[in-house]
Amino acid sequence: MGSGVSVDDSVRVVVIGGGFGGTAAASLLKSRAIPFVLVDVRDAFHHNVAALRAAVESGFAKKTFISYSVTFGDSFRQGRVVGIDPRRQEVLLSDGEELHYSHLILATGSDGPFPGKFNKLIDMESAIQTYEDMVKEIEKSERILVVGGGAAGVEMAAEIKTEYPAKEVTLIHSKIALADVELLDSVRQEVKEILLRKGVRLLLSERASDMENLTPNRFQKDMIVRTEKGTEVVTDMVVLCTGIKINSSAYTAAFGDKMASNGALKVNKHLQLEGYENIYAIGDCADLKEPKMAYHAGLHANIAVTNIINSLTHKPLKTYEPGSLTFLLSMGRNDGVGQVNGYYVGRLLVTIAKSRDLFVSKSWKTMGQTMPS
């Protein structure tokens, strides 16, 4: 994969967060034989790009969780980061362990409602079961309401309607246009057309008003959800696909003055945290003008690890340039739309590239393990 770099005993990279960016960085460090420790609160990587399918298709969830310790062995620590001391170059875990670092990669990611994000602190087997439980709840529900029409919401509605064409699926979205604002208008229009073709009922420019009183992801026959405009939706289940928040708790105390208003960290063109040469921020917690995507986190990981190596070998640092946008929306296993380098791509290409397996095989390959069938 890559040749080792000869480094002295003082080099130890600590990677905080084992999402797409953190696992990519750890895998690169491992392949270059650079001492590192990956820290995450969970025991397994979650390929959450496929989480929405895991919520509708039984047996799929086990393909979306991959053990850290099998891949990284003693270089993995399961723990919660409660403090960072940049002066002493130490990361403090909740159990009292202090991890010394020569370089730090912050890859804490973002969080949001289940099933799009998995936010419970439980072991891998229990996490898989949580998805299987949701499959059963969806099976019981004849009418399902998806709240939020960003990428997760439109993909969720399409997944349910693809797996269960007879179910009545309604999508509420507070804006007129669906999916992400960075996407081409033609892509956003096609997302709408696909949902309408599949038979999804769309309530656009509407906002659900009494969300705090609803229990999401649970079958509950004949619930009534009202919108702020007074529209009533009768449903048996509510799925939330709203509000992604950046996981900033690990670094707020140490780097509060380096944070953007959304909690992301301000970085320079080398992805170094402002004011620090040995600390990098990658993935969703890096404040970059581009959508928060697994694909981008992987690109960031490559830049950060390359720059750590280049700084150790006295070579110039690489810069990260957010490129023209590549964004694929999987609309169930048999449909999709997106754009590559700013150009529209249709169903055939997206289905081959993403919709069939949602890149799960790529994560198993990155982690050097064999995917269960």
GROMACS .gro file of C-alpha atoms in nm, residues 108-288:
model
  181
  108THR     CA    1  -1.483   1.392   1.529
  109GLY     CA    2  -1.750   1.400   1.258
  110SER     CA    3  -2.111   1.499   1.302
  111ASP     CA    4  -2.424   1.363   1.460
  112GLY     CA    5  -2.794   1.363   1.390
  113PRO     CA    6  -3.107   1.155   1.432
  114PHE     CA    7  -3.113   0.777   1.384
  115PRO     CA    8  -3.122   0.603   1.133
  116GLY     CA    9  -2.909   0.842   0.923
  117LYS     CA   10  -2.656   0.867   1.207
  118PHE     CA   11  -2.600   0.606   1.474
  119ASN     CA   12  -2.570   0.796   1.800
  120LYS     CA   13  -2.604   0.537   2.076
  121LEU     CA   14  -2.305   0.419   2.276
  122ILE     CA   15  -2.357   0.047   2.244
  123ASP     CA   16  -2.156  -0.245   2.111
  124MET     CA   17  -2.161  -0.354   1.748
  125GLU     CA   18  -2.403  -0.646   1.794
  126SER     CA   19  -2.658  -0.427   1.976
  127ALA     CA   20  -2.618  -0.156   1.710
  128ILE     CA   21  -2.693  -0.405   1.432
  129GLN     CA   22  -2.999  -0.519   1.628
  130THR     CA   23  -3.120  -0.158   1.656
  131TYR     CA   24  -3.139  -0.142   1.275
  132GLU     CA   25  -3.309  -0.482   1.255
  133ASP     CA   26  -3.566  -0.356   1.509
  134MET     CA   27  -3.634  -0.053   1.289
  135VAL     CA   28  -3.689  -0.281   0.986
  136LYS     CA   29  -3.965  -0.454   1.186
  137GLU     CA   30  -4.124  -0.121   1.282
  138ILE     CA   31  -4.128  -0.011   0.916
  139GLU     CA   32  -4.277  -0.348   0.812
  140LYS     CA   33  -4.566  -0.293   1.057
  141SER     CA   34  -4.639   0.062   0.936
  142GLU     CA   35  -4.867   0.118   0.638
  143ARG     CA   36  -4.809   0.494   0.637
  144ILE     CA   37  -4.471   0.653   0.703
  145LEU     CA   38  -4.380   1.019   0.735
  146VAL     CA   39  -4.024   1.132   0.662
  147VAL     CA   40  -3.940   1.473   0.809
  148GLY     CA   41  -3.663   1.664   0.628
  149GLY     CA   42  -3.590   1.675   0.255
  150GLY     CA   43  -3.214   1.708   0.248
  151ALA     CA   44  -3.001   1.424   0.107
  152ALA     CA   45  -3.084   1.187   0.395
  153GLY     CA   46  -3.457   1.252   0.380
  154VAL     CA   47  -3.497   1.202   0.006
  155GLU     CA   48  -3.281   0.887   0.015
  156MET     CA   49  -3.481   0.754   0.312
  157ALA     CA   50  -3.816   0.809   0.138
  158ALA     CA   51  -3.684   0.641  -0.178
  159GLU     CA   52  -3.543   0.343   0.015
  160ILE     CA   53  -3.877   0.278   0.191
  161LYS     CA   54  -4.078   0.314  -0.130
  162THR     CA   55  -3.837   0.086  -0.322
  163GLU     CA   56  -3.848  -0.190  -0.061
  164TYR     CA   57  -4.223  -0.147   0.010
  165PRO     CA   58  -4.399   0.005  -0.294
  166ALA     CA   59  -4.744  -0.043  -0.134
  167LYS     CA   60  -4.669   0.173   0.170
  168GLU     CA   61  -4.788   0.533   0.177
  169VAL     CA   62  -4.480   0.754   0.218
  170THR     CA   63  -4.503   1.129   0.280
  171LEU     CA   64  -4.205   1.365   0.289
  172ILE     CA   65  -4.227   1.704   0.462
  173HIS     CA   66  -3.961   1.962   0.373
  174SER     CA   67  -3.944   2.322   0.491
  175LYS     CA   68  -3.811   2.452   0.157
  176ILE     CA   69  -3.935   2.435  -0.203
  177ALA     CA   70  -3.633   2.253  -0.350
  178LEU     CA   71  -3.521   1.912  -0.226
  179ALA     CA   72  -3.171   1.780  -0.143
  180ASP     CA   73  -2.865   1.998  -0.088
  181VAL     CA   74  -2.836   2.360  -0.188
  182GLU     CA   75  -2.491   2.302  -0.347
  183LEU     CA   76  -2.638   2.068  -0.609
  184LEU     CA   77  -2.727   2.162  -0.966
  185ASP     CA   78  -3.089   2.269  -1.013
  186SER     CA   79  -3.133   1.987  -1.267
  187VAL     CA   80  -3.022   1.730  -1.008
  188ARG     CA   81  -3.257   1.868  -0.743
  189GLN     CA   82  -3.545   1.865  -0.994
  190GLU     CA   83  -3.474   1.502  -1.088
  191VAL     CA   84  -3.474   1.405  -0.716
  192LYS     CA   85  -3.828   1.543  -0.702
  193GLU     CA   86  -3.930   1.361  -1.021
  194ILE     CA   87  -3.791   1.027  -0.893
  195LEU     CA   88  -3.984   1.058  -0.566
  196LEU     CA   89  -4.305   1.146  -0.749
  197ARG     CA   90  -4.255   0.853  -0.991
  198LYS     CA   91  -4.212   0.622  -0.693
  199GLY     CA   92  -4.535   0.755  -0.547
  200VAL     CA   93  -4.400   0.959  -0.255
  201ARG     CA   94  -4.635   1.237  -0.143
  202LEU     CA   95  -4.443   1.565  -0.111
  203LEU     CA   96  -4.534   1.847   0.130
  204LEU     CA   97  -4.290   2.123   0.037
  205SER     CA   98  -4.252   2.461   0.213
  206GLU     CA   99  -4.412   2.297   0.517
  207ARG     CA  100  -4.271   2.248   0.865
  208ALA     CA  101  -4.393   1.990   1.117
  209SER     CA  102  -4.503   2.179   1.427
  210ASP     CA  103  -4.524   1.935   1.718
  211MET     CA  104  -4.214   1.723   1.671
  212GLU     CA  105  -4.110   1.712   2.038
  213ASN     CA  106  -4.425   1.516   2.126
  214LEU     CA  107  -4.361   1.241   1.870
  215THR     CA  108  -4.159   0.925   1.923
  216PRO     CA  109  -3.967   0.864   1.600
  217ASN     CA  110  -3.889   0.522   1.446
  218ARG     CA  111  -4.174   0.349   1.634
  219PHE     CA  112  -4.493   0.202   1.490
  220GLN     CA  113  -4.787   0.387   1.640
  221LYS     CA  114  -5.105   0.359   1.440
  222ASP     CA  115  -5.295   0.671   1.328
  223MET     CA  116  -5.067   0.939   1.468
  224ILE     CA  117  -5.163   1.288   1.357
  225VAL     CA  118  -4.881   1.524   1.264
  226ARG     CA  119  -4.969   1.887   1.196
  227THR     CA  120  -4.765   2.138   1.000
  228GLU     CA  121  -4.728   2.505   1.088
  229LYS     CA  122  -4.963   2.585   0.797
  230GLY     CA  123  -5.230   2.356   0.945
  231THR     CA  124  -5.194   2.056   0.709
  232GLU     CA  125  -5.266   1.729   0.889
  233VAL     CA  126  -5.087   1.404   0.807
  234VAL     CA  127  -5.213   1.075   0.949
  235THR     CA  128  -4.925   0.829   0.981
  236ASP     CA  129  -4.814   0.513   1.161
  237MET     CA  130  -4.447   0.606   1.192
  238VAL     CA  131  -4.227   0.916   1.182
  239VAL     CA  132  -3.864   0.912   1.062
  240LEU     CA  133  -3.652   1.222   1.131
  241CYS     CA  134  -3.390   1.321   0.874
  242THR     CA  135  -3.310   1.669   1.002
  243GLY     CA  136  -3.040   1.873   1.165
  244ILE     CA  137  -2.686   1.741   1.146
  245LYS     CA  138  -2.464   1.887   1.421
  246ILE     CA  139  -2.085   1.881   1.436
  247ASN     CA  140  -1.936   1.679   1.722
  248SER     CA  141  -1.730   1.951   1.889
  249SER     CA  142  -1.737   1.839   2.254
  250ALA     CA  143  -1.387   1.684   2.241
  251TYR     CA  144  -1.220   2.011   2.142
  252THR     CA  145  -1.446   2.300   2.251
  253ALA     CA  146  -1.254   2.369   2.574
  254ALA     CA  147  -0.912   2.357   2.404
  255PHE     CA  148  -0.991   2.527   2.073
  256GLY     CA  149  -1.308   2.731   2.132
  257ASP     CA  150  -1.142   3.036   1.978
  258LYS     CA  151  -1.069   2.841   1.656
  259MET     CA  152  -1.429   2.736   1.597
  260ALA     CA  153  -1.673   2.861   1.335
  261SER     CA  154  -2.030   2.935   1.445
  262ASN     CA  155  -2.141   2.578   1.358
  263GLY     CA  156  -1.870   2.422   1.576
  264ALA     CA  157  -1.632   2.328   1.294
  265LEU     CA  158  -1.262   2.407   1.325
  266LYS     CA  159  -1.092   2.677   1.121
  267VAL     CA  160  -0.810   2.530   0.914
  268ASN     CA  161  -0.552   2.661   0.669
  269LYS     CA  162  -0.499   2.532   0.315
  270HIS     CA  163  -0.291   2.239   0.452
  271LEU     CA  164  -0.584   2.140   0.680
  272GLN     CA  165  -0.381   2.244   0.985
  273LEU     CA  166  -0.578   2.395   1.270
  274GLU     CA  167  -0.521   2.772   1.271
  275GLY     CA  168  -0.217   2.849   1.486
  276TYR     CA  169  -0.088   2.491   1.509
  277GLU     CA  170   0.153   2.309   1.278
  278ASN     CA  171   0.106   1.964   1.435
  279ILE     CA  172  -0.277   1.956   1.461
  280TYR     CA  173  -0.506   1.879   1.167
  281ALA     CA  174  -0.886   1.880   1.132
  282ILE     CA  175  -1.051   1.663   0.868
  283GLY     CA  176  -1.401   1.557   0.761
  284ASP     CA  177  -1.716   1.718   0.896
  285CYS     CA  178  -1.535   1.899   1.181
  286ALA     CA  179  -1.315   2.095   0.937
  287ASP     CA  180  -1.462   2.432   0.839
  288LEU     CA  181  -1.445   2.405   0.459
   0.00000   0.00000   0.00000
